[in-house]
XYZ file of C-alpha atoms in Angstrom:
476
model
C 92.008 109.356 52.303
C 95.357 111.090 51.890
C 96.694 113.319 54.628
C 99.781 114.640 52.827
C 100.254 114.907 49.091
C 103.762 114.916 47.662
C 104.957 114.968 44.057
C 106.294 111.709 42.644
C 109.665 111.114 44.229
C 110.453 107.440 43.736
C 112.256 106.273 40.639
C 113.893 103.015 39.715
C 117.415 103.811 38.613
C 118.447 100.329 37.502
C 117.173 96.796 37.768
C 119.364 96.221 40.840
C 119.129 99.587 42.600
C 116.252 101.819 43.630
C 116.116 105.389 44.833
C 114.063 106.117 47.921
C 113.361 109.572 49.282
C 112.515 110.144 52.938
C 111.044 113.224 54.576
C 113.231 113.671 57.664
C 111.971 115.887 60.504
C 113.874 117.335 63.434
C 117.098 118.465 61.683
C 118.354 121.923 62.636
C 121.944 122.276 61.362
C 124.669 120.812 59.168
C 125.780 118.401 61.876
C 122.281 116.895 61.835
C 122.656 116.323 58.102
C 125.980 114.569 58.583
C 124.558 112.413 61.361
C 121.603 111.259 59.233
C 123.827 110.570 56.204
C 126.246 108.546 58.314
C 123.436 106.488 59.786
C 121.906 105.776 56.378
C 125.222 104.825 54.774
C 125.810 102.332 57.570
C 122.775 100.302 56.431
C 123.916 97.207 54.479
C 123.030 97.575 50.818
C 122.950 101.386 50.753
C 125.192 102.685 47.962
C 124.744 106.427 48.451
C 122.833 108.779 50.764
C 122.505 112.558 50.608
C 120.428 114.816 52.858
C 119.081 118.283 52.002
C 118.565 120.451 55.064
C 116.439 123.015 53.207
C 113.875 120.522 51.921
C 114.374 118.085 54.829
C 114.650 115.214 52.361
C 117.062 112.298 52.277
C 117.797 110.625 48.920
C 119.014 107.055 49.246
C 120.298 104.803 46.460
C 120.254 101.213 47.660
C 119.875 97.588 46.642
C 116.358 96.455 45.887
C 116.406 94.375 49.075
C 116.689 97.458 51.305
C 113.223 98.288 52.659
C 111.695 101.530 53.854
C 111.434 100.075 57.369
C 115.200 99.560 57.486
C 115.958 103.130 56.384
C 113.354 104.561 58.748
C 114.899 102.648 61.646
C 118.328 104.028 60.732
C 117.045 107.621 60.743
C 115.300 107.126 64.068
C 118.419 105.552 65.513
C 120.211 108.798 64.661
C 117.632 110.695 66.719
C 115.267 111.990 64.029
C 111.863 111.085 62.631
C 110.587 110.135 59.166
C 107.237 111.497 58.006
C 104.737 108.797 57.012
C 101.161 108.899 55.774
C 98.166 106.574 55.696
C 96.478 106.148 52.322
C 93.223 104.294 51.695
C 92.310 103.170 48.180
C 89.265 101.414 46.781
C 90.344 98.204 45.029
C 88.047 96.601 42.471
C 88.263 93.143 40.936
C 89.226 91.043 43.970
C 87.352 87.762 44.280
C 89.122 85.583 46.860
C 91.844 85.415 49.501
C 94.565 84.889 46.900
C 93.593 88.228 45.323
C 94.088 89.933 48.686
C 97.534 88.377 49.075
C 98.463 89.416 45.531
C 97.466 93.068 46.075
C 99.312 93.245 49.399
C 102.430 91.714 47.838
C 102.336 94.185 44.942
C 101.994 97.164 47.303
C 104.817 96.029 49.561
C 107.135 95.938 46.542
C 106.718 99.706 46.027
C 109.830 101.451 47.418
C 108.861 103.401 50.521
C 105.821 101.330 51.527
C 106.105 100.167 55.120
C 102.877 98.197 55.407
C 99.770 97.270 53.421
C 96.528 95.736 54.629
C 93.734 94.805 52.216
C 90.143 94.181 53.325
C 88.210 91.883 50.979
C 84.870 92.652 52.652
C 85.070 96.423 52.130
C 87.373 96.208 49.068
C 89.742 98.751 50.593
C 93.521 98.831 50.837
C 95.149 100.707 53.725
C 98.763 101.585 52.973
C 101.303 103.025 55.410
C 104.149 104.582 53.462
C 106.698 107.364 53.478
C 105.200 110.759 52.789
C 107.233 110.961 49.590
C 105.487 107.946 48.029
C 102.991 109.227 45.440
C 99.490 107.814 45.232
C 100.048 107.195 41.518
C 102.810 104.691 42.342
C 100.433 102.781 44.635
C 97.683 102.727 42.003
C 100.138 101.597 39.339
C 101.277 98.680 41.514
C 97.679 97.538 42.050
C 96.842 97.854 38.358
C 99.986 95.916 37.424
C 98.753 93.097 39.657
C 95.574 92.913 37.559
C 93.124 95.036 39.579
C 91.845 98.613 39.491
C 92.376 101.213 42.216
C 90.517 104.448 42.871
C 90.537 107.166 45.491
C 87.664 106.930 47.953
C 86.405 110.280 46.694
C 86.171 108.860 43.163
C 83.927 105.946 44.118
C 80.277 106.525 43.345
C 77.286 104.547 44.598
C 76.220 101.914 42.124
C 72.783 102.464 40.530
C 70.061 100.123 41.654
C 69.999 96.953 39.569
C 66.849 96.088 37.667
C 67.129 92.412 38.578
C 67.882 90.924 42.034
C 71.451 89.901 42.701
C 70.533 86.216 42.973
C 69.142 85.866 39.446
C 72.348 84.340 37.937
C 72.343 81.676 40.655
C 68.659 80.895 40.135
C 68.957 80.715 36.355
C 72.135 78.644 36.506
C 70.469 76.265 38.963
C 67.415 75.908 36.736
C 69.581 75.009 33.726
C 71.814 72.671 35.753
C 69.062 70.728 37.520
C 68.007 68.690 34.428
C 71.672 67.765 33.905
C 72.222 66.386 37.428
C 68.728 64.907 37.809
C 69.660 61.573 36.088
C 72.341 60.979 38.759
C 69.783 61.563 41.505
C 67.257 59.254 39.864
C 69.816 56.452 39.692
C 69.685 56.316 43.504
C 66.096 55.096 43.152
C 66.830 52.666 40.324
C 65.471 54.911 37.574
C 67.565 54.985 34.409
C 66.983 58.180 32.443
C 69.277 60.449 30.502
C 68.816 63.592 28.436
C 69.835 63.578 24.800
C 73.395 64.821 24.311
C 72.333 67.754 22.168
C 69.861 68.855 24.852
C 72.657 68.658 27.428
C 74.812 70.834 25.170
C 71.998 73.404 24.854
C 71.548 73.551 28.647
C 75.246 73.656 29.558
C 76.389 76.235 26.991
C 74.691 79.335 28.517
C 75.862 78.270 31.985
C 79.434 77.860 30.756
C 79.903 80.995 28.672
C 77.184 83.450 29.754
C 76.628 82.928 33.464
C 80.196 81.684 33.903
C 81.726 84.432 31.792
C 82.916 86.277 34.913
C 85.415 83.474 35.598
C 86.902 83.756 32.114
C 87.303 87.531 32.485
C 88.903 87.272 35.937
C 91.066 84.356 34.859
C 92.277 86.240 31.776
C 93.299 89.200 33.925
C 95.220 86.835 36.196
C 96.948 85.265 33.192
C 97.941 88.706 31.891
C 99.426 89.440 35.318
C 101.385 86.157 35.033
C 99.714 84.668 38.067
C 96.914 82.261 38.912
C 93.788 82.491 41.015
C 90.733 80.419 41.783
C 88.762 81.996 38.935
C 91.397 80.792 36.484
C 91.135 77.302 37.921
C 87.337 77.311 37.634
C 87.544 78.494 34.016
C 90.136 75.881 33.055
C 88.526 73.012 34.942
C 85.007 73.552 33.654
C 86.278 74.291 30.147
C 88.141 70.972 30.154
C 84.987 69.063 31.113
C 82.811 71.029 28.685
C 85.294 70.821 25.806
C 85.813 67.070 26.224
C 82.056 66.542 26.264
C 81.620 68.521 23.045
C 84.419 66.529 21.377
C 82.932 63.180 22.422
C 79.452 64.263 21.390
C 80.520 65.134 17.842
C 82.874 62.162 17.535
C 80.303 59.558 18.578
C 77.138 61.282 17.376
C 76.498 58.539 14.812
C 77.269 55.644 17.196
C 75.024 56.431 20.148
C 75.457 58.816 23.030
C 78.819 58.611 24.850
C 79.448 59.414 28.494
C 79.422 63.226 28.793
C 80.499 65.637 31.505
C 78.223 68.610 30.899
C 76.643 68.172 34.339
C 80.074 68.461 36.029
C 80.983 71.784 34.441
C 77.507 73.265 34.968
C 77.270 72.069 38.591
C 80.691 73.506 39.490
C 79.826 76.901 38.013
C 76.440 76.931 39.772
C 77.959 76.096 43.155
C 80.697 78.712 42.814
C 78.125 81.328 41.733
C 76.127 80.455 44.840
C 79.181 80.962 47.022
C 79.984 84.262 45.316
C 76.439 85.507 45.831
C 76.493 84.598 49.529
C 79.825 86.364 49.889
C 78.540 89.506 48.172
C 75.478 89.527 50.403
C 77.619 89.283 53.544
C 79.902 92.074 52.283
C 76.911 94.259 51.438
C 75.371 93.719 54.876
C 78.662 94.589 56.550
C 79.073 97.754 54.476
C 75.463 98.750 55.169
C 76.004 98.274 58.901
C 79.119 100.464 58.867
C 77.286 103.114 56.855
C 74.417 102.955 59.359
C 76.846 103.643 62.193
C 78.411 106.512 60.258
C 74.934 107.928 59.749
C 74.557 108.165 63.532
C 77.248 110.843 63.644
C 75.620 114.281 63.928
C 76.749 116.767 61.294
C 76.101 119.924 63.335
C 76.460 120.951 66.959
C 74.883 123.798 68.952
C 77.861 125.481 70.617
C 77.684 128.103 73.358
C 79.947 131.023 72.527
C 79.809 133.694 75.211
C 76.169 134.562 75.911
C 74.766 133.132 72.667
C 74.368 129.739 71.014
C 75.402 129.085 67.408
C 74.981 126.059 65.141
C 78.327 124.926 63.740
C 79.531 121.971 61.663
C 80.848 119.274 63.953
C 84.292 119.663 62.309
C 84.550 123.190 63.760
C 83.999 122.082 67.363
C 87.183 121.944 69.468
C 87.975 120.214 72.718
C 86.690 122.304 75.629
C 83.712 123.833 73.771
C 80.357 123.816 75.546
C 77.789 121.989 73.406
C 74.081 122.398 74.097
C 71.993 119.244 73.593
C 68.253 119.859 73.381
C 65.596 117.196 74.094
C 65.347 114.724 71.212
C 68.723 115.684 69.705
C 71.702 113.408 69.245
C 74.763 114.189 71.321
C 77.235 115.715 68.856
C 80.506 114.959 70.704
C 81.962 112.896 73.509
C 82.068 114.925 76.702
C 81.108 115.544 80.342
C 77.796 117.024 81.438
C 78.239 120.384 83.177
C 74.570 121.454 83.298
C 71.205 119.679 83.335
C 69.792 116.210 83.915
C 68.208 113.823 81.446
C 67.989 110.239 80.210
C 70.329 109.175 77.401
C 69.670 106.344 74.963
C 73.113 104.768 74.479
C 71.925 101.611 72.727
C 74.302 102.229 69.818
C 77.192 101.531 72.207
C 75.805 99.272 74.927
C 72.861 97.606 73.177
C 70.717 98.437 76.225
C 67.245 99.475 75.109
C 66.379 101.464 78.250
C 67.659 105.072 78.507
C 70.209 105.726 81.252
C 69.846 108.593 83.750
C 72.611 111.188 83.388
C 73.526 114.208 85.463
C 76.295 116.709 86.101
C 79.711 115.007 85.936
C 78.538 112.006 83.913
C 80.063 111.184 80.548
C 78.047 111.067 77.329
C 78.893 109.510 73.969
C 78.548 111.171 70.586
C 75.623 109.726 68.614
C 73.526 108.895 71.665
C 69.989 110.328 71.854
C 68.956 112.794 74.550
C 65.484 112.170 75.947
C 63.534 114.795 77.883
C 66.013 117.221 79.454
C 68.327 119.944 78.116
C 72.042 119.340 78.681
C 75.259 121.294 78.388
C 78.268 119.120 77.577
C 81.941 120.054 77.747
C 83.695 118.479 74.751
C 86.419 115.927 75.516
C 86.755 114.157 72.139
C 85.889 115.079 68.556
C 86.129 113.633 65.062
C 88.133 110.440 64.752
C 88.761 110.304 68.521
C 85.126 109.826 69.534
C 83.986 106.473 70.864
C 81.799 105.795 67.833
C 84.609 106.597 65.375
C 87.034 104.358 67.252
C 84.555 101.467 67.217
C 84.099 101.768 63.444
C 87.851 101.965 62.933
C 88.490 98.933 65.160
C 85.886 96.820 63.378
C 87.298 97.696 59.955
C 90.805 96.850 61.204
C 89.565 93.563 62.681
C 88.012 92.613 59.358
C 91.250 93.330 57.540
C 93.386 91.437 60.054
C 94.118 87.801 59.269
C 93.904 84.840 61.599
C 96.893 82.430 61.551
C 94.857 79.796 59.694
C 93.930 82.361 57.038
C 97.600 83.123 56.436
C 98.177 79.412 55.825
C 95.250 79.361 53.370
C 96.766 82.316 51.510
C 100.071 80.489 51.133
C 98.307 77.353 49.910
C 96.242 79.391 47.424
C 99.400 80.888 45.955
C 100.699 77.446 44.893
C 97.439 75.521 44.524
C 96.636 76.575 40.959
C 100.085 75.873 39.428
C 100.327 72.543 41.287
C 96.938 71.353 39.998
C 97.680 72.477 36.444
C 101.112 70.842 36.616
C 99.617 67.502 37.702
C 97.051 67.684 34.884
C 99.767 68.468 32.342
C 101.985 65.617 33.548
C 99.035 63.228 33.391
C 98.273 64.291 29.835
C 101.917 63.984 28.761
C 102.088 60.566 30.385
C 99.044 59.468 28.399
C 100.583 60.771 25.176
C 103.946 59.117 25.809
C 102.491 55.805 26.952
C 102.718 53.004 24.343
C 99.433 51.616 25.644
C 96.338 53.413 24.358
C 94.837 55.113 27.392
C 91.860 57.205 28.191
C 92.163 60.735 26.855
C 89.985 61.853 29.773
C 92.709 61.032 32.289
C 94.018 64.607 32.561
C 90.599 66.257 32.679
C 89.607 65.304 36.255
C 92.470 67.182 37.920
C 91.355 70.749 37.156
C 87.708 69.682 37.278
C 87.900 67.969 40.670
C 89.798 70.881 42.165
C 87.326 73.467 40.884
C 84.884 73.153 43.840
C 87.668 74.429 46.105
C 86.739 78.061 45.296
C 83.340 77.411 46.890
C 85.095 77.351 50.235
C 87.069 80.492 49.366
C 83.939 82.317 48.223
C 81.815 81.281 51.211
C 81.051 84.190 53.556
C 83.203 84.387 56.644
C 81.513 84.782 60.043
C 83.642 87.835 60.821
C 82.145 90.094 58.111
C 78.669 88.797 58.981
C 78.354 89.408 62.709
C 78.458 93.225 62.597
C 75.589 93.223 60.110
C 73.513 91.099 62.505
C 74.411 92.785 65.779
C 74.559 96.495 64.979
C 71.017 96.941 63.642
C 69.712 95.562 66.950
C 71.943 97.860 68.945
C 71.225 100.945 66.861
C 67.454 100.506 66.562
C 66.227 103.313 68.763
């Protein structure tokens, strides 16, 4: 959703300086230009500032540390305003909280971006930026971070899948169960173990077919010179799988060695389970929001003079008289000026019984009129209706982060390199040690840490509760 489109205006002049263009409103004469230029040049780090009265644009050359917020504050301090826009993009490829932090960080680095908020549940990025920031610059920043970005208009509904979404989890679990069963049987004193070649046959499709998504996501993260939980899963399980294959071939003629196929397969199965639960919660949340959007009427019967005409809801203005017939949904928020009836407002209140309404009472767009005809004077339309504000607030609440989640994001940013660094140091210590050690000493670090993504992939309560509560409230 883009309210104002501007041609590309932001260019990087050198590695140390950047050029930012601002759309300044409120200037009327040459003295206004001088006042804005003086205010901008007073900002620390600004090298040059020039203002064009005809185009109402200010071109600023400044250090890379100078942000759009700082320049905007300087213009406002001079008594003028800077035009900003809200842009919403569909982001594909995010898998965990660290992906969200990476996308937000990449967007905030774009000159002219004042704020960025990414919602993992809806896979949307809301960017507040100067009106001169082109959408192409925002998309390029997201793609440079290793993800893909599209306009909301470009997104198309996915075709129905032939197989249920849980089939990878079920198949992975079926292949993993024989591998972990010997450990469970040991609790009852039963010693049994599959042949090593059978273990290899069971673990290989789990590792490279069902777990292929982690290799693809991890490779994208590596290309972006960063790390995420998918990369850690791929490295950890590959270490356990690769060591098992090496030991199997090395000791094939001397009996079966201790293998780790069950560890790699179990980790992948558990993470796939978490991913599936997360996708289900996201899908339920998106379906609930779409269900609320579907409650918005598309047309309204408006009284114009002595006749009534059906108009698109977008053409209704505040003050119009809207006629609501029995059984129709109320098209707009407003006050009743004629008629009496009962209104089903369960979509807002959750109350199943219709509420009696008369002249002077307020009605909410999307509610259902029962038996009587009503005439409503419009008080709110479009994005200002109660239903639209509720949807917008819920989406904003999902995108907002609790303090503990911000701590998790910071930990995720350093978790992968720390774990890989410990594993590398352990391996180098084994190599440098004069005493022959166990070559498996460095494998446990990435393998033990791999179950951590299960927690990251587990569905959060916040995206889940709207999907549980709204269908009850909207069933009417």
